[in-house]
Amino acid sequence: MKLTLKVSGKFFDEENSENLSLLRDVIIDLVNNGHRVAVVTGGGGTARRYISMGRKLNLNESHLDILGILVSRLNAQLLLFSLDNIAYPKVPESIEDFNERWASGKVVITGGFQPGQSTAGVAALVSEIINADYLVLATNVNGVYTKDPQKFVDAKLLPKLTVSELKTILEGSQSVNAGKYELLDPLAIKIVERSKIKVLVINFKDLNKLPNILKGNEILGSVVVPE
Amino acid sequence: MKLTLKVSGKFFDEENSENLSLLRDVIIDLVNNGHRVAVVTGGGGTARRYISMGRKLNLNESHLDILGILVSRLNAQLLLFSLDNIAYPKVPESIEDFNERWASGKVVITGGFQPGQSTAGVAALVSEIINADYLVLATNVNGVYTKDPQKFVDAKLLPKLTVSELKTILEGSQSVNAGKYELLDPLAIKIVERSKIKVLVINFKDLNKLPNILKGNEILGSVVVPE
Amino acid sequence: MKLTLKVSGKFFDEENSENLSLLRDVIIDLVNNGHRVAVVTGGGGTARRYISMGRKLNLNESHLDILGILVSRLNAQLLLFSLDNIAYPKVPESIEDFNERWASGKVVITGGFQPGQSTAGVAALVSEIINADYLVLATNVNGVYTKDPQKFVDAKLLPKLTVSELKTILEGSQSVNAGKYELLDPLAIKIVERSKIKVLVINFKDLNKLPNILKGNEILGSVVVPE
Amino acid sequence: MKLTLKVSGKFFDEENSENLSLLRDVIIDLVNNGHRVAVVTGGGGTARRYISMGRKLNLNESHLDILGILVSRLNAQLLLFSLDNIAYPKVPESIEDFNERWASGKVVITGGFQPGQSTAGVAALVSEIINADYLVLATNVNGVYTKDPQKFVDAKLLPKLTVSELKTILEGSQSVNAGKYELLDPLAIKIVERSKIKVLVINFKDLNKLPNILKGNEILGSVVVPE
Amino acid sequence: MKLTLKVSGKFFDEENSENLSLLRDVIIDLVNNGHRVAVVTGGGGTARRYISMGRKLNLNESHLDILGILVSRLNAQLLLFSLDNIAYPKVPESIEDFNERWASGKVVITGGFQPGQSTAGVAALVSEIINADYLVLATNVNGVYTKDPQKFVDAKLLPKLTVSELKTILEGSQSVNAGKYELLDPLAIKIVERSKIKVLVINFKDLNKLPNILKGNEILGSVVVPE
Amino acid sequence: MKLTLKVSGKFFDEENSENLSLLRDVIIDLVNNGHRVAVVTGGGGTARRYISMGRKLNLNESHLDILGILVSRLNAQLLLFSLDNIAYPKVPESIEDFNERWASGKVVITGGFQPGQSTAGVAALVSEIINADYLVLATNVNGVYTKDPQKFVDAKLLPKLTVSELKTILEGSQSVNAGKYELLDPLAIKIVERSKIKVLVINFKDLNKLPNILKGNEILGSVVVPE
C-alpha cells in the first residue's frame, strides 16, 4: 500500500521526543511490510518560538509562516537521518521536489511547502500525487468524535464517516474553539474530496498497530471515506 | 507603490493575444511611474487543452493541475520576454523562489505554484510577502457587483466594499453558478484578511488607466478594503 | 537495447492526441521487453502558436526558440505523467541533467535543450551520451525514400542506407521544399556520423511493431547505418 | 569598508532574543554608513536541543553537525527577514553560494556550511573571499584578555595583539577549560593568518558603537593584527 | 553597446597566460566606456589533455566534449575571479542560466554549453539572446583573408564582407585544412544569419584597441555584416 | 563494507594517467566484491598550474583554492565517466550533495568542497557521513613510517598505529619538511578521532590488492586505529 503519515510537530519538542524512536520503528515496520511511506512533519513548539521571535521583529505573515515551514523541515531532517538507509536523504521543498524524490523508491519525509497552508494540507497534496491508499493522521485523540471528547462525556468515537460528516463536525467544533480540533483545513478537504482519498485518524500511541490495521487484523481510530 | 497584478490566462489565448501588448505597455508605464510590480498569470485555453489531454490519459488531479501550472509559467515567460530589460528573466516556481527574484528590483512575473491553488491564491501569497499596497485583479467585468451583472439588470457596481461583504457576495454567486464569478478562492480570502491587503477589481480594458487610478486621479472598478 | 525515440510535437496537438496512449503503450512494451528507453518530444502546434504570439511582441529568435523548447518540455511532462511508475518524473533541461536522470534506470523523457537546435539534434545528443543502439525517428512516412513520396510516384523506400546517402537525399529534398522532409539537421548528422549511431526511420503508426523489429522478427522502415 | 560580523547563536535563544532588534539596527546603521556587511550566525540553544534529540536516535557526528547547521541557517533566515530591503533574501548553503549572493550588493547572512567546522571558521572563510577589512567577533566579553577574566582578577584586556599571541592565549585557556574561551578554531586561525585578516573582538552590547569604532572615533575591544 | 567577446582557450595555457592580464584590462576598459560585455572562453591545451586522457579510458564523444566544456568553464572562472567587482561570480552552464545572470548588469563570462558545439557557436547564441551589437572574435590573425595568409603571399585582408562571402571562404579553407581557419561553425553561421549579428574578427593583440574601434576612431580587423 | 578511497591528484596528471585504468579497475573490482565505494580525488599538477596563473592575476587565497577545487572536480568527472554504469554521473559540490547522491547506491566520486580544506579533510568528512569501515589513503609510499623513509634508512613501516601515534609522527615530520609527508590535516584528524574511523594507508601500486586486504587475506600498508 501507499501511505502518507502526517505527524504533529509536537513529537519533535524535546519533552516528547522519546516518541521519535517509536515513530522511526513504525516506519521501518511499514517498509518491512511492503508499504511505501511518505511522511509529513509539523513544526511544533520550536516553530512557535521562532514565529514569536519573528513577530517581535515585525515580520509579515508570510515570513512568519516560512519560519514555521523551515522548522518543520528541520524536524523532517531529524527524522530522516534516523532512517538512514530507507529514507531519501533530503527534505523536498515543494510538491514537484517531492514527486521527484518519491521516484527513488525510498521513504520521503517532508515538512511544509508554502505560507497559508497547514501540515494537513501538505499531507493531502502528497497523498493525491502518489495516489495514496490512506492518509494517516496521527493525533493525540483516538479518532473522530461526535463532539469534543475532552468536553463532553457523551462524545462518541465514529469508526467510519464520510467527508461531509467530517466537515459538519469540524465546522461545529471550530465555532466553539478554533484551532483545537482542526484535523483537516479547507485545502486538505478539497483535495481529499476531489481525489477520494481515504483518511485514517488514529492516536499516535497506536501507530505501532498500523501494520496490523492495514492488514485488516485490527480496527482502531476512524476512517473517513469518500462519498 | 508595490502592486500585484493578476492576469487571467485567457489573454494568452491566441485569439486574445492582441491584448498582450497592452498589458506589456501598462507594466512599462507602471514602472516608469515608480511602482514596483509583480504579475501573476493564469493558464487559459492552452491549460484547458493540456488538462483535457491528460484526463484522457487518466492522470490524477495533481498531475493535471501541474500541467495547468506549467502552461501558466509558459505564459509568464512569454510576457517577461516582451519586457526584456525591466523584468526578471526567469519564472519563479515557488513563493521562496519568487521572494529571491523580487530582491533584484525588477518586475517579477510568475505563474502557478502548486496543485489545488488558483491564480488568485498565488497572487494573494505574492501580495503578502512583498507587503503590496494593492492586489489588482484584472477581469472581464467592471468590478464587484451586488449580483451577477450578466443576469440581473438591477445589479449595482460597488466602488468600495469590505472582505466580509465580498465573501457574502461570492458565496451567493457560487451557489448559483460555481466557477463563473469566482474572484478570490478561500486561500486568497484567508491571506487577504489576515494581512489586510487592499484588492482592486478592474476591467482588463481599463488597465491603462491604472497609473492614474493609483495617483487618485480617477476612480474605477471596486476596492475591497480590510476591516 | 538502449533506444532513443524521437517523437514529433504534432502528436501532442489536441486533434492527434489519441495517439498518445499508443505511444505510452509502446514505451511500456519496450520496457517490458527489457529495453532502456529515452524519449525526445517536439513542440508541435502549441509551440507554433506561442512563437507566433511572441513574434507579434517582437521577441528575438532566441526567445522564440525558448518558447518552443518550453512547449516541448510541457509535452514531455504530459507523456511522463502517463508513465507514472516507469518514467523519471522530471523533464531534464540540458544534456548534463539528462545524463544524471538516466542513471535512475527509468525512462527519461526530454524536450528541447537550446535555441538553434532541432528535436532531432537533441535526440542525436541523447543517443550519443547513452551509447544508444538505435535512434528511432517516428515520422508520418514509412521511411526514407529516394525522392519525396508525396510528389513522385516512382519514389522508392530504402530499407537500408548510409549516412552519406541520407545526406545526399536530404540536400536534394531541401532545395526543393525546405523543412518538409527534414529528418536530421546538420548537428544531428554530425553526431550520428562521429559516434556511428544507427538510425531507424519508421512510421508513427508502426511504433507498436518496434519491439518486434528490434527482435529481428520484422523489417519495417529504413535503417541508416554508419559507414 | 567590508565587514564580516560573527554572531553567537545564543542571541537567537528566545530568552535573549530582545537583542535581535539591536543587532538588526546595528546592521542597518553600518549599511547607512556605507559599509558592506556579511553576517554569520551560530545555532545556539535550539541547535543544542536538536543535537541532543539526534544523539538519542544514534545519529552520527556528521548528521548531528548538519542539524546544528540547519538551525544556524534558520537563525540567519529570521535575521534577514527583519532586514527586508537591505539583506539578500536567501541563506547561502556553501561558500560558493555565498560568493554568488554577495555580488547582489546586499547584506548577506549565512549560517554554517559544513560538519566539523565552527561558526568562526565560516566567518573566516567569508572574510577571506570578500577581502574583508575586519572580521568582527561579537562575544559576551569585552575583548581578548591575558587570562580568563572570569577567573583571574589580574586578567588584562589586550587592545591589540598578533595572531601568534592570540594562539598562545587560546592554547593556554583551552588546556584549562575547553570550549569556554574559544574565539577562533584552527581553520579560522589558518585562514586569518594566510590572508592577514584583521579581527576585532568586542562585546555584543557594544555593537552599536561599531560604526564609531570603524571611523576611528572610539577604541573598544581587541584588535588581532596580522604579522 | 552590447558585445560578446569570444576568446580562444589557448590564452589560458600556462605559456600564454601573460595575456590574461591584457584581457582583464580590456574588459575593464570596455565596461568603463559604458559597454555591456559577455565573454565566451575556449578550453585550450588543458582541454586537449583531458580529452586525450579520456580517450585512453574509452570515453564516448559526448563525455569527451563535456570534459572540454568543464575546462572552458574553469578558464571562465579564472577570468571572472580576476574581475572581481564587475563580473558575475558564477559561470553559467546553459543559455537559460546565462540569460538569468545577464540581468544582473554585470559582465558574464561563460564557457561551453553542450557537446557537439564550438565556442563560436556558444558565442553566437549568447550574442543573439542579448541582442549584441557585435560578436567579437579575438584570434591570432588580423582578420578574414581571401586565402589562408600563412600559405599564400597574395592573401588579402577583407575589412568588410558579408556572411555569404565568409561562408564561401570558410568552405574553401576547410577543404584544404580542416580546423585551422575555422572561425564560425555551421551553428554559429546559422545564428549570425538569422539574427543579423555583426561579427568583428580582430587579432588578440589588438584587443586593447577595441574601445577605440567601437567608437569609430580606428579601423582594424574584418567586419562581417548581415545581408 | 563501506570504503572511502582518497586518490592524489597526481594520478590525473597526463604523465601518470596510465594509472587511471588501474584505479578504474580496482573500483569495479571492489564493487563486484560487494563493497560500497566513495572516491575523493585531488587536483594535482593542473590545479597547481591554474593556481599559479591565478596568483599572477592577484586572486585571493579563497579564489585560488576554488580553482584547485574545480580541477579536483574535473578529475572526479574524468574518473566517473570511465565507470559509466556503476558511478553516479555527477560530481557532488558539498557534503550535503554527496549525501544525497550516495543514496543512489552507486559509487560516488567527489573532488574538493571548500577553501582551506585538504582532500584528506574531504575524505574524512565523507567517511564520517557514510559510516565508512575504512578510509583508504592511496599514496606513493608503502604506509606510515617511524620517520621519513626517503631520508632515513632506519625508518620502519608501522603495520598498526593509533591516531595519537600518527599525530606525533606527523608533527615531527611537518616541523622538518612541511607539506611533504602530510597524510591527514587537522580537520581530517579531528573527524577521524571523533568518529573512530579506521584509516588504511597503502601504496597506490597495491590498490589492486585492496579487495584481498579487505577480506583479511593479505596484510599491507598501515592501519591507523581509533583509540
Short mmCIF file of N, CA and C in Angstrom, two decimals, chain B residues 87-147:
data_model
loop_
_atom_site.label_atom_id
_atom_site.label_comp_id
_atom_site.label_asym_id
_atom_site.label_seq_id
_atom_site.Cartn_x
_atom_site.Cartn_y
_atom_site.Cartn_z
N ALA B 87 12.04 43.17 -16.68
CA ALA B 87 11.52 42.00 -15.96
C ALA B 87 12.63 41.03 -15.61
N TYR B 88 12.48 40.35 -14.47
CA TYR B 88 13.44 39.31 -14.12
C TYR B 88 13.29 38.18 -15.13
N PRO B 89 14.40 37.68 -15.70
CA PRO B 89 14.28 36.81 -16.87
C PRO B 89 13.94 35.35 -16.60
N LYS B 90 13.48 35.03 -15.41
CA LYS B 90 13.13 33.64 -15.15
C LYS B 90 11.85 33.59 -14.32
N VAL B 91 11.01 32.61 -14.60
CA VAL B 91 9.75 32.49 -13.88
C VAL B 91 9.98 31.72 -12.58
N PRO B 92 9.67 32.33 -11.42
CA PRO B 92 9.85 31.59 -10.16
C PRO B 92 8.88 30.43 -10.08
N GLU B 93 9.28 29.37 -9.35
CA GLU B 93 8.44 28.17 -9.28
C GLU B 93 7.90 27.91 -7.87
N SER B 94 8.18 28.82 -6.96
CA SER B 94 7.62 28.72 -5.61
C SER B 94 7.68 30.12 -5.01
N ILE B 95 6.99 30.29 -3.87
CA ILE B 95 6.99 31.62 -3.25
C ILE B 95 8.39 31.96 -2.74
N GLU B 96 9.17 30.94 -2.34
CA GLU B 96 10.55 31.22 -1.90
C GLU B 96 11.40 31.70 -3.08
N ASP B 97 11.26 31.03 -4.23
CA ASP B 97 11.91 31.50 -5.46
C ASP B 97 11.49 32.93 -5.77
N PHE B 98 10.17 33.15 -5.70
CA PHE B 98 9.65 34.47 -6.01
C PHE B 98 10.34 35.52 -5.16
N ASN B 99 10.40 35.24 -3.87
CA ASN B 99 10.96 36.21 -2.92
C ASN B 99 12.42 36.53 -3.25
N GLU B 100 13.17 35.50 -3.68
CA GLU B 100 14.57 35.73 -4.03
C GLU B 100 14.68 36.63 -5.27
N ARG B 101 13.85 36.35 -6.29
CA ARG B 101 13.91 37.15 -7.52
C ARG B 101 13.43 38.59 -7.28
N TRP B 102 12.48 38.74 -6.38
CA TRP B 102 11.93 40.07 -6.09
C TRP B 102 13.03 41.03 -5.62
N ALA B 103 14.03 40.50 -4.94
CA ALA B 103 15.13 41.32 -4.42
C ALA B 103 15.95 41.95 -5.54
N SER B 104 15.76 41.49 -6.78
CA SER B 104 16.52 42.04 -7.90
C SER B 104 16.08 43.45 -8.26
N GLY B 105 14.93 43.88 -7.72
CA GLY B 105 14.42 45.21 -8.05
C GLY B 105 13.62 45.25 -9.36
N LYS B 106 13.51 44.11 -10.03
CA LYS B 106 12.84 44.07 -11.34
C LYS B 106 11.37 43.65 -11.18
N VAL B 107 10.62 43.81 -12.26
CA VAL B 107 9.29 43.21 -12.33
C VAL B 107 9.46 41.70 -12.28
N VAL B 108 8.70 41.01 -11.44
CA VAL B 108 8.79 39.56 -11.39
C VAL B 108 7.44 38.98 -11.84
N ILE B 109 7.51 38.08 -12.80
CA ILE B 109 6.29 37.52 -13.39
C ILE B 109 6.25 36.05 -13.08
N THR B 110 5.15 35.61 -12.48
CA THR B 110 5.06 34.23 -12.04
C THR B 110 3.76 33.60 -12.52
N GLY B 111 3.80 32.28 -12.69
CA GLY B 111 2.58 31.51 -12.97
C GLY B 111 2.15 30.84 -11.68
N GLY B 112 1.62 29.64 -11.76
CA GLY B 112 1.14 28.94 -10.58
C GLY B 112 2.27 28.34 -9.77
N PHE B 113 1.96 27.96 -8.53
CA PHE B 113 2.96 27.38 -7.64
C PHE B 113 2.65 25.91 -7.33
N GLN B 114 1.37 25.59 -7.14
CA GLN B 114 1.07 24.32 -6.51
C GLN B 114 -0.31 23.80 -6.90
N PRO B 115 -0.48 22.47 -7.01
CA PRO B 115 -1.83 21.93 -7.25
C PRO B 115 -2.81 22.39 -6.18
N GLY B 116 -4.07 22.45 -6.55
CA GLY B 116 -5.12 22.78 -5.57
C GLY B 116 -5.21 24.25 -5.25
N GLN B 117 -4.62 25.09 -6.09
CA GLN B 117 -4.49 26.52 -5.79
C GLN B 117 -4.84 27.33 -7.03
N SER B 118 -5.65 28.37 -6.88
CA SER B 118 -5.99 29.21 -8.02
C SER B 118 -4.92 30.28 -8.25
N THR B 119 -4.98 30.91 -9.41
CA THR B 119 -4.08 32.04 -9.68
C THR B 119 -4.30 33.16 -8.66
N ALA B 120 -5.56 33.33 -8.24
CA ALA B 120 -5.82 34.38 -7.24
C ALA B 120 -5.15 34.05 -5.92
N GLY B 121 -5.09 32.76 -5.58
CA GLY B 121 -4.39 32.35 -4.37
C GLY B 121 -2.91 32.70 -4.45
N VAL B 122 -2.31 32.41 -5.59
CA VAL B 122 -0.90 32.75 -5.80
C VAL B 122 -0.71 34.26 -5.67
N ALA B 123 -1.62 35.02 -6.29
CA ALA B 123 -1.49 36.47 -6.26
C ALA B 123 -1.61 37.02 -4.84
N ALA B 124 -2.44 36.37 -4.03
CA ALA B 124 -2.58 36.81 -2.63
C ALA B 124 -1.29 36.52 -1.86
N LEU B 125 -0.72 35.32 -2.07
CA LEU B 125 0.55 34.98 -1.39
C LEU B 125 1.65 35.96 -1.77
N VAL B 126 1.72 36.25 -3.06
CA VAL B 126 2.74 37.18 -3.55
C VAL B 126 2.53 38.56 -2.93
N SER B 127 1.28 39.00 -2.87
CA SER B 127 0.98 40.32 -2.30
C SER B 127 1.39 40.39 -0.84
N GLU B 128 1.18 39.29 -0.13
CA GLU B 128 1.51 39.29 1.29
C GLU B 128 3.01 39.36 1.51
N ILE B 129 3.77 38.59 0.74
CA ILE B 129 5.21 38.51 1.03
C ILE B 129 5.93 39.81 0.64
N ILE B 130 5.37 40.54 -0.33
CA ILE B 130 6.01 41.81 -0.70
C ILE B 130 5.36 43.00 0.00
N ASN B 131 4.39 42.74 0.88
CA ASN B 131 3.64 43.84 1.52
C ASN B 131 3.08 44.78 0.45
N ALA B 132 2.34 44.21 -0.50
CA ALA B 132 1.82 45.00 -1.62
C ALA B 132 0.80 46.02 -1.14
N ASP B 133 0.81 47.17 -1.77
CA ASP B 133 -0.20 48.18 -1.48
C ASP B 133 -1.54 47.78 -2.09
N TYR B 134 -1.49 47.16 -3.24
CA TYR B 134 -2.72 46.70 -3.89
C TYR B 134 -2.50 45.36 -4.58
N LEU B 135 -3.50 44.52 -4.46
CA LEU B 135 -3.61 43.35 -5.33
C LEU B 135 -4.65 43.71 -6.38
N VAL B 136 -4.22 43.81 -7.63
CA VAL B 136 -5.10 44.24 -8.71
C VAL B 136 -5.58 43.02 -9.50
N LEU B 137 -6.89 42.81 -9.51
CA LEU B 137 -7.45 41.71 -10.28
C LEU B 137 -8.01 42.26 -11.58
N ALA B 138 -7.34 41.95 -12.68
CA ALA B 138 -7.81 42.42 -13.99
C ALA B 138 -8.78 41.38 -14.55
N THR B 139 -10.04 41.75 -14.66
CA THR B 139 -11.07 40.78 -15.05
C THR B 139 -11.81 41.26 -16.29
N ASN B 140 -12.86 40.52 -16.65
CA ASN B 140 -13.65 40.98 -17.80
C ASN B 140 -14.96 41.64 -17.40
N VAL B 141 -15.08 42.00 -16.11
CA VAL B 141 -16.20 42.84 -15.67
C VAL B 141 -15.62 44.13 -15.10
N ASN B 142 -16.50 45.05 -14.80
CA ASN B 142 -16.01 46.38 -14.37
C ASN B 142 -15.73 46.50 -12.89
N GLY B 143 -15.98 45.42 -12.13
CA GLY B 143 -15.74 45.47 -10.69
C GLY B 143 -16.63 44.46 -10.01
N VAL B 144 -16.84 44.64 -8.72
CA VAL B 144 -17.70 43.73 -7.96
C VAL B 144 -19.12 44.30 -7.95
N TYR B 145 -20.07 43.46 -8.30
CA TYR B 145 -21.47 43.88 -8.34
C TYR B 145 -22.25 43.24 -7.20
N THR B 146 -23.39 43.83 -6.90
CA THR B 146 -24.25 43.24 -5.86
C THR B 146 -24.77 41.88 -6.30
N LYS B 147 -24.98 41.71 -7.58
CA LYS B 147 -25.40 40.43 -8.14
C LYS B 147 -24.63 40.24 -9.44
#
